[in-house]
Amino acid sequence: MTGPEELHGVTLLAEEAAALAAMADASSVAELERLRVEWLGRRGRVTEQLRAVGTLPADQRRTAGQRLNALRALMEKRLDARLAECARRDLEQRLIEERLDLTLPSAPPAVGRLHPVTRTRRRLEDAMVRLGFSLFEGPQVEDEWHNFEALNMPAEHPAREMHDTFYLPPPYLLRTHTSPFQVRSMKAAQGRLPLRVFTIGTTFRRDDDPTHAPQFMQMEGLLLDVGIGLGHLKGVVRQVFKEVFGGDPVLRIRPSFFPFTEPSVEWDMQCTLCGGSGCRVCQNTGFLELLGSGMVHPHVIRAGGYDPELVSGFAFGWGVDRLAMLAYGIDDIRLLYQNDLRLLNQL
Ligand code: FA5
């Protein structure tokens, strides 16, 4: 109810007194807002009356104006006071209901993990470093000389067609394999021996099927010294296979051809998806080709600044994504790059 001191000098009509009482008793913010609009809003009752003061006879205007202004001030004061009270009460209620219990254990953080290709890459890197090879990185945008010519593939050489190349303005291209690193690392070593290096990185070809992606990763090793033979190559590659897959994986070695190695050897591993019985991934052969290798061709050794009469060496290049497919049992290489968490969470 309205207190006598607040009403000092204001003559109240019955309706106004009732509204002031309702404002003092309102129990919600919505109710207070409704009363404010009804009395003090743009079309509110006090506002309308104030607007009409000008139409009164001159001798009544002053008193009427004063009365209405006093009433408006009184209502505003009442509404504001009640509003603050309701807000405080709501807050207290919420604090009781939503009580924060600091002793509760927090929600476990979502822990991410490394992509299967990254994990495979790290396993390969670890294996190579343990075998005494050091990392040498080359550019992904290569020039034709390092990607082809230095590797014994002159222009018009049919082997270039096997590399479906993304060409950039001449003489550049996106490297189709990591082999350009052979000549780059030899030149950087400036004749020092032994040269025991590896590289790992992205390579590009215009390929797109279950075992071929347009952007994939290769890891390549090179060992150059006096008296290096095919037996050293077999020993090193077998050891890397063992370190990456554990145990003793079933391997198949086939004679092959690469212009930059002579002789050349390709390595297949028994398909882990079908256990060798034949499936879509291994095209029913039971094996999947994983790497190419061979003894570094004399022309390449010469392009790297060494004398092929004095030194010999081997090189091998792996498909890292292929390896990840076999290690994690994935039947389509393209799945590795779709970043679908339903797949990645299972690996
Ligand atoms: C080469 O790229 C040679 N540079 C490898 C080499 C290095 C031979 C050193 C001799 C000495 P090839 O085109 O076969 O060879 O590719 C090597 C491996 O890369 C393949 O066995 C395969 O595992 C992988 N690979 C090739 N193309 C793709 C592709 N589009 N997507 C995924 N992996 C691929």
Coordinates of C-alpha atoms and ligand atoms in Angstrom, one line a residue:
M1 CA 0.0 0.0 0.0
T2 CA 1.1 3.6 -0.6
G3 CA 2.8 5.3 2.3
P4 CA 1.5 8.8 3.3
E5 CA 4.9 10.5 2.8
E6 CA 4.9 9.3 -0.9
L7 CA 1.5 10.7 -1.5
H8 CA 2.3 14.1 -0.1
G9 CA 0.7 16.8 -2.3
V10 CA -0.8 14.4 -4.7
T11 CA -4.6 13.9 -4.9
L12 CA -5.2 10.3 -6.0
L13 CA -8.2 9.0 -7.8
A14 CA -9.4 5.5 -6.6
E15 CA -8.0 3.8 -9.8
E16 CA -4.6 5.4 -9.4
A17 CA -4.4 4.3 -5.8
A18 CA -5.3 0.8 -6.8
A19 CA -2.6 0.8 -9.5
L20 CA 0.0 2.0 -7.1
A21 CA -1.0 -0.7 -4.7
A22 CA -0.7 -3.3 -7.5
M23 CA 2.7 -2.0 -8.4
A24 CA 3.8 -2.4 -4.8
D25 CA 2.5 -6.0 -4.6
A26 CA 3.4 -7.3 -8.1
S27 CA 5.2 -10.6 -7.9
S28 CA 6.8 -10.9 -11.3
V29 CA 8.8 -8.9 -13.8
A30 CA 6.1 -9.5 -16.5
E31 CA 3.3 -8.1 -14.2
L32 CA 5.4 -5.0 -13.5
E33 CA 6.0 -4.5 -17.2
R34 CA 2.3 -4.7 -17.9
L35 CA 1.5 -2.0 -15.3
R36 CA 4.3 0.2 -16.6
V37 CA 2.8 0.1 -20.2
E38 CA -0.7 0.6 -19.0
W39 CA 0.1 3.7 -17.0
L40 CA 3.4 5.2 -18.2
G41 CA 3.8 3.7 -21.7
R42 CA 3.4 6.0 -24.8
R43 CA -0.3 5.5 -24.7
G44 CA -0.4 5.0 -21.0
R45 CA -3.1 6.6 -18.9
V46 CA -0.8 9.2 -17.1
T47 CA 0.9 10.0 -20.4
E48 CA -2.4 10.6 -22.2
Q49 CA -3.6 12.9 -19.4
L50 CA -0.3 14.8 -19.4
R51 CA -0.7 15.3 -23.1
A52 CA -4.2 16.7 -22.5
V53 CA -3.1 19.3 -19.9
G54 CA -2.6 21.9 -22.6
T55 CA -6.3 21.8 -23.5
L56 CA -7.4 22.7 -19.9
P57 CA -8.4 26.2 -18.9
A58 CA -5.3 28.2 -18.2
D59 CA -5.9 28.5 -14.4
Q60 CA -6.1 24.6 -14.0
R61 CA -3.1 23.7 -16.1
R62 CA -0.4 24.3 -13.5
T63 CA -2.1 22.2 -10.7
A64 CA -3.0 19.4 -13.1
G65 CA 0.5 19.3 -14.6
Q66 CA 2.1 19.2 -11.1
R67 CA -0.2 16.5 -9.9
L68 CA 0.4 14.2 -12.9
N69 CA 4.1 14.7 -12.9
A70 CA 4.2 13.8 -9.2
L71 CA 2.1 10.7 -9.9
R72 CA 4.3 9.6 -12.7
A73 CA 7.4 10.0 -10.5
L74 CA 5.7 8.1 -7.8
M75 CA 4.8 5.2 -10.1
E76 CA 8.3 5.1 -11.6
K77 CA 9.8 4.9 -8.2
R78 CA 7.4 2.1 -7.1
L79 CA 7.9 0.1 -10.3
D80 CA 11.7 0.4 -10.1
A81 CA 11.9 -0.6 -6.5
R82 CA 9.7 -3.6 -7.0
L83 CA 11.6 -4.6 -10.2
A84 CA 14.9 -4.7 -8.3
E85 CA 13.3 -6.8 -5.6
C86 CA 11.8 -9.3 -8.1
A87 CA 15.2 -9.5 -9.9
R88 CA 17.0 -10.2 -6.6
R89 CA 14.5 -12.8 -5.7
D90 CA 14.7 -14.5 -9.1
L91 CA 18.5 -14.6 -8.8
E92 CA 18.3 -16.1 -5.3
Q93 CA 15.9 -18.7 -6.6
R94 CA 18.2 -19.6 -9.4
L95 CA 21.2 -19.8 -7.1
I96 CA 19.3 -22.3 -5.0
E97 CA 18.1 -24.3 -8.0
E98 CA 21.3 -24.2 -10.0
R99 CA 23.7 -24.6 -7.2
L100 CA 27.2 -25.0 -8.4
D101 CA 28.9 -28.0 -6.8
L102 CA 32.6 -27.4 -7.1
T103 CA 33.4 -30.8 -5.7
L104 CA 31.9 -32.6 -8.7
P105 CA 34.4 -34.1 -11.1
S106 CA 34.7 -32.2 -14.4
A107 CA 33.6 -33.6 -17.8
P108 CA 36.5 -35.5 -19.3
P109 CA 38.2 -33.5 -22.0
A110 CA 37.8 -34.9 -25.6
V111 CA 41.2 -36.2 -26.4
G112 CA 42.3 -36.1 -30.0
R113 CA 44.7 -38.5 -31.6
L114 CA 47.0 -38.5 -34.6
H115 CA 45.8 -39.4 -38.0
P116 CA 46.7 -42.9 -39.2
V117 CA 48.9 -41.6 -42.0
T118 CA 50.8 -39.4 -39.4
R119 CA 51.2 -42.4 -37.1
T120 CA 52.5 -44.5 -40.0
R121 CA 54.8 -41.7 -41.1
R122 CA 56.3 -41.5 -37.6
R123 CA 56.8 -45.3 -37.4
L124 CA 58.7 -45.2 -40.7
E125 CA 60.8 -42.2 -39.5
D126 CA 61.6 -44.0 -36.3
A127 CA 62.6 -47.1 -38.1
M128 CA 64.9 -45.2 -40.5
V129 CA 66.5 -43.1 -37.8
R130 CA 67.2 -46.3 -35.8
L131 CA 68.9 -47.7 -38.9
G132 CA 71.2 -44.7 -39.0
F133 CA 69.6 -42.7 -41.8
S134 CA 69.2 -38.9 -41.4
L135 CA 66.3 -36.9 -42.7
F136 CA 66.8 -34.7 -45.9
E137 CA 63.9 -32.7 -47.2
G138 CA 63.2 -31.6 -50.7
P139 CA 60.7 -29.2 -52.3
Q140 CA 57.2 -30.3 -53.3
V141 CA 57.3 -28.0 -56.3
E142 CA 60.1 -29.5 -58.3
D143 CA 61.7 -28.7 -61.6
E144 CA 61.6 -31.2 -64.5
W145 CA 65.3 -31.8 -64.3
H146 CA 65.3 -33.1 -60.7
N147 CA 62.0 -35.0 -61.1
F148 CA 62.8 -36.6 -64.5
E149 CA 66.0 -35.8 -66.4
A150 CA 68.5 -36.3 -63.5
L151 CA 66.7 -39.6 -62.9
N152 CA 67.5 -40.8 -66.3
M153 CA 64.2 -39.9 -67.8
P154 CA 64.9 -37.5 -70.7
A155 CA 61.9 -35.7 -72.4
E156 CA 59.9 -38.2 -74.4
H157 CA 61.0 -41.1 -72.3
P158 CA 58.0 -43.5 -72.1
A159 CA 58.5 -43.9 -68.3
R160 CA 57.3 -40.3 -67.9
E161 CA 53.9 -41.4 -68.9
M162 CA 53.6 -43.7 -65.9
H163 CA 53.7 -40.5 -63.8
D164 CA 50.5 -38.6 -64.6
T165 CA 51.9 -35.3 -63.8
F166 CA 50.4 -32.0 -62.5
Y167 CA 52.4 -29.4 -64.5
L168 CA 53.0 -25.8 -63.4
P169 CA 54.5 -23.1 -65.6
P170 CA 57.8 -24.5 -67.0
P171 CA 60.1 -25.8 -65.8
Y172 CA 58.1 -26.5 -62.6
L173 CA 55.7 -29.4 -61.6
L174 CA 54.3 -31.0 -58.5
R175 CA 56.8 -33.7 -57.7
T176 CA 55.4 -37.1 -58.8
H177 CA 57.7 -39.0 -56.4
T178 CA 60.3 -38.4 -53.7
S179 CA 63.1 -39.7 -55.9
P180 CA 64.4 -36.2 -56.9
F181 CA 65.7 -36.2 -53.4
Q182 CA 68.4 -38.7 -54.5
V183 CA 70.3 -36.2 -56.6
R184 CA 69.5 -33.3 -54.3
S185 CA 71.0 -35.1 -51.2
M186 CA 74.0 -36.3 -53.2
K187 CA 74.8 -32.8 -54.3
A188 CA 74.3 -31.4 -50.8
A189 CA 76.7 -34.1 -49.4
Q190 CA 79.4 -32.9 -51.8
G191 CA 81.1 -36.3 -52.2
R192 CA 81.1 -37.3 -48.6
L193 CA 80.7 -41.0 -47.8
P194 CA 78.8 -42.9 -46.6
L195 CA 75.6 -41.1 -47.5
R196 CA 72.7 -42.5 -45.6
V197 CA 69.6 -40.3 -45.9
F198 CA 65.9 -40.6 -46.2
T199 CA 63.0 -38.2 -47.0
I200 CA 59.3 -38.4 -46.4
G201 CA 56.6 -36.1 -47.8
T202 CA 53.7 -35.4 -50.1
T203 CA 53.7 -36.4 -53.8
F204 CA 51.2 -35.8 -56.5
R205 CA 49.8 -37.7 -59.5
R206 CA 46.6 -37.5 -61.5
D207 CA 45.3 -40.7 -60.0
D208 CA 42.1 -41.5 -58.3
D209 CA 40.9 -45.1 -57.4
P210 CA 40.8 -47.3 -54.2
T211 CA 44.6 -47.7 -54.1
H212 CA 45.6 -44.4 -55.8
A213 CA 45.0 -40.9 -54.5
P214 CA 45.9 -37.7 -56.4
Q215 CA 47.9 -36.5 -53.3
F216 CA 49.7 -39.2 -51.4
M217 CA 52.9 -39.6 -49.4
Q218 CA 56.1 -41.4 -50.1
M219 CA 59.1 -42.3 -48.0
E220 CA 62.4 -42.8 -49.8
G221 CA 65.8 -44.0 -48.5
L222 CA 69.2 -43.8 -50.2
L223 CA 72.5 -45.4 -49.1
L224 CA 75.7 -44.7 -51.0
D225 CA 79.1 -46.1 -50.2
V226 CA 81.8 -48.2 -51.5
G227 CA 80.8 -51.9 -52.1
I228 CA 77.1 -51.6 -51.6
G229 CA 75.0 -54.4 -53.2
L230 CA 71.5 -55.7 -53.5
G231 CA 71.9 -57.8 -50.3
H232 CA 72.2 -54.6 -48.3
L233 CA 69.0 -53.3 -49.9
K234 CA 67.1 -56.4 -48.9
G235 CA 68.4 -56.4 -45.4
V236 CA 67.4 -52.7 -44.8
V237 CA 64.0 -53.0 -46.4
R238 CA 63.1 -56.2 -44.5
Q239 CA 64.2 -54.5 -41.3
V240 CA 62.0 -51.5 -41.9
F241 CA 59.0 -53.8 -42.7
K242 CA 59.6 -55.6 -39.4
E243 CA 59.8 -52.5 -37.4
V244 CA 56.6 -51.0 -38.9
F245 CA 54.4 -54.1 -38.9
G246 CA 56.1 -56.1 -36.0
G247 CA 56.7 -59.8 -36.5
D248 CA 57.8 -61.1 -39.8
P249 CA 55.5 -59.9 -42.6
V250 CA 55.1 -62.0 -45.7
L251 CA 56.9 -60.3 -48.5
R252 CA 57.3 -60.9 -52.2
I253 CA 60.2 -59.4 -54.2
R254 CA 59.8 -59.0 -58.0
P255 CA 62.2 -57.8 -60.6
S256 CA 61.0 -54.6 -62.0
F257 CA 62.0 -51.5 -64.0
F258 CA 62.7 -47.9 -63.0
P259 CA 64.9 -45.8 -65.3
F260 CA 66.9 -44.6 -62.2
T261 CA 67.8 -47.9 -60.7
E262 CA 69.5 -51.0 -62.3
P263 CA 68.6 -53.6 -61.4
S264 CA 65.2 -52.7 -60.0
V265 CA 63.1 -54.6 -57.5
E266 CA 59.5 -54.2 -56.4
W267 CA 58.2 -55.3 -53.0
D268 CA 54.7 -56.6 -52.3
M269 CA 53.3 -57.4 -48.9
Q270 CA 50.6 -60.0 -48.3
C271 CA 47.3 -58.2 -48.2
T272 CA 46.3 -57.8 -44.5
L273 CA 42.6 -57.2 -45.4
C274 CA 42.1 -60.7 -46.9
G275 CA 45.1 -62.5 -45.4
G276 CA 46.2 -63.3 -49.0
S277 CA 43.0 -65.0 -50.2
G278 CA 42.2 -62.1 -52.6
C279 CA 40.0 -59.1 -52.3
R280 CA 39.1 -55.8 -54.0
V281 CA 42.1 -54.0 -52.5
C282 CA 44.7 -56.5 -53.7
Q283 CA 42.7 -57.0 -56.9
N284 CA 42.4 -60.7 -56.0
T285 CA 46.2 -61.2 -56.1
G286 CA 46.6 -61.6 -52.4
F287 CA 49.5 -59.1 -52.4
L288 CA 49.7 -55.3 -52.5
E289 CA 52.6 -53.4 -54.1
L290 CA 54.2 -51.2 -51.5
L291 CA 57.6 -50.0 -52.8
G292 CA 59.9 -49.7 -55.6
S293 CA 63.7 -50.0 -55.2
G294 CA 67.0 -50.9 -56.8
M295 CA 70.6 -50.1 -57.2
V296 CA 71.1 -46.4 -58.1
H297 CA 71.8 -46.1 -61.8
P298 CA 75.3 -44.8 -62.8
H299 CA 73.8 -41.8 -64.5
V300 CA 72.0 -40.8 -61.4
I301 CA 75.2 -41.2 -59.3
R302 CA 77.0 -39.0 -61.8
A303 CA 74.2 -36.4 -61.7
G304 CA 74.7 -36.2 -58.0
G305 CA 78.4 -35.5 -58.3
Y306 CA 79.8 -38.9 -57.4
D307 CA 81.8 -41.4 -59.5
P308 CA 79.8 -44.6 -60.3
E309 CA 83.1 -46.4 -60.9
L310 CA 84.0 -45.9 -57.2
V311 CA 80.7 -45.9 -55.3
S312 CA 77.5 -47.8 -55.5
G313 CA 74.2 -47.5 -53.6
F314 CA 70.6 -48.5 -53.3
A315 CA 67.4 -46.5 -53.1
F316 CA 63.8 -47.4 -52.2
G317 CA 60.5 -45.5 -52.3
W318 CA 57.4 -46.5 -50.3
G319 CA 53.8 -45.4 -50.5
V320 CA 53.1 -44.3 -46.9
D321 CA 49.3 -44.1 -47.4
R322 CA 49.3 -47.7 -48.8
L323 CA 51.2 -48.8 -45.8
A324 CA 48.6 -47.1 -43.5
M325 CA 45.9 -48.9 -45.4
L326 CA 47.5 -52.3 -44.7
A327 CA 48.5 -51.4 -41.1
Y328 CA 44.9 -50.3 -40.2
G329 CA 42.9 -52.5 -42.5
I330 CA 41.3 -49.7 -44.7
D331 CA 40.0 -50.8 -48.0
D332 CA 39.9 -47.5 -49.9
I333 CA 42.8 -45.1 -49.8
R334 CA 40.4 -42.1 -50.3
L335 CA 38.8 -42.8 -46.9
L336 CA 42.1 -41.6 -45.3
Y337 CA 41.5 -38.1 -46.7
Q338 CA 37.8 -37.6 -46.1
N339 CA 38.3 -37.0 -42.4
D340 CA 35.1 -38.7 -41.4
L341 CA 35.3 -39.1 -37.6
R342 CA 33.1 -42.3 -37.8
L343 CA 36.1 -44.0 -39.5
L344 CA 38.9 -42.2 -37.7
N345 CA 37.5 -42.9 -34.2
Q346 CA 37.8 -46.7 -35.0
L347 CA 41.5 -46.5 -35.9
Ligands
FA5_1 C1 58.1 -44.6 -57.7 O1 57.5 -43.6 -57.4 C2 59.6 -44.6 -57.5 N1 60.1 -43.3 -57.4 C3 60.0 -45.5 -56.4 C4 61.5 -45.9 -56.3 C5 62.3 -45.1 -55.5 C6 62.0 -46.8 -57.2 C7 63.7 -45.4 -55.4 C8 63.4 -47.1 -57.1 C9 64.2 -46.4 -56.2 P1 56.0 -46.1 -58.0 O2 55.4 -45.2 -59.1 O3 55.9 -47.5 -58.2 O4 57.6 -45.8 -57.9 O5 55.5 -45.6 -56.6 C10 56.0 -46.1 -55.4 C11 55.0 -46.4 -54.4 O6 54.2 -45.2 -54.2 C12 54.0 -47.5 -54.9 O7 54.4 -48.7 -54.6 C13 52.7 -47.1 -54.1 O8 52.9 -47.7 -52.8 C14 52.8 -45.6 -54.0 N2 52.0 -44.9 -54.9 C15 52.2 -44.6 -56.2 N3 51.2 -43.9 -56.7 C16 50.3 -43.7 -55.7 C17 49.0 -43.1 -55.6 N4 48.5 -42.4 -56.6 N5 48.4 -43.1 -54.4 C18 48.9 -43.7 -53.3 N6 50.1 -44.4 -53.4 C19 50.8 -44.4 -54.5

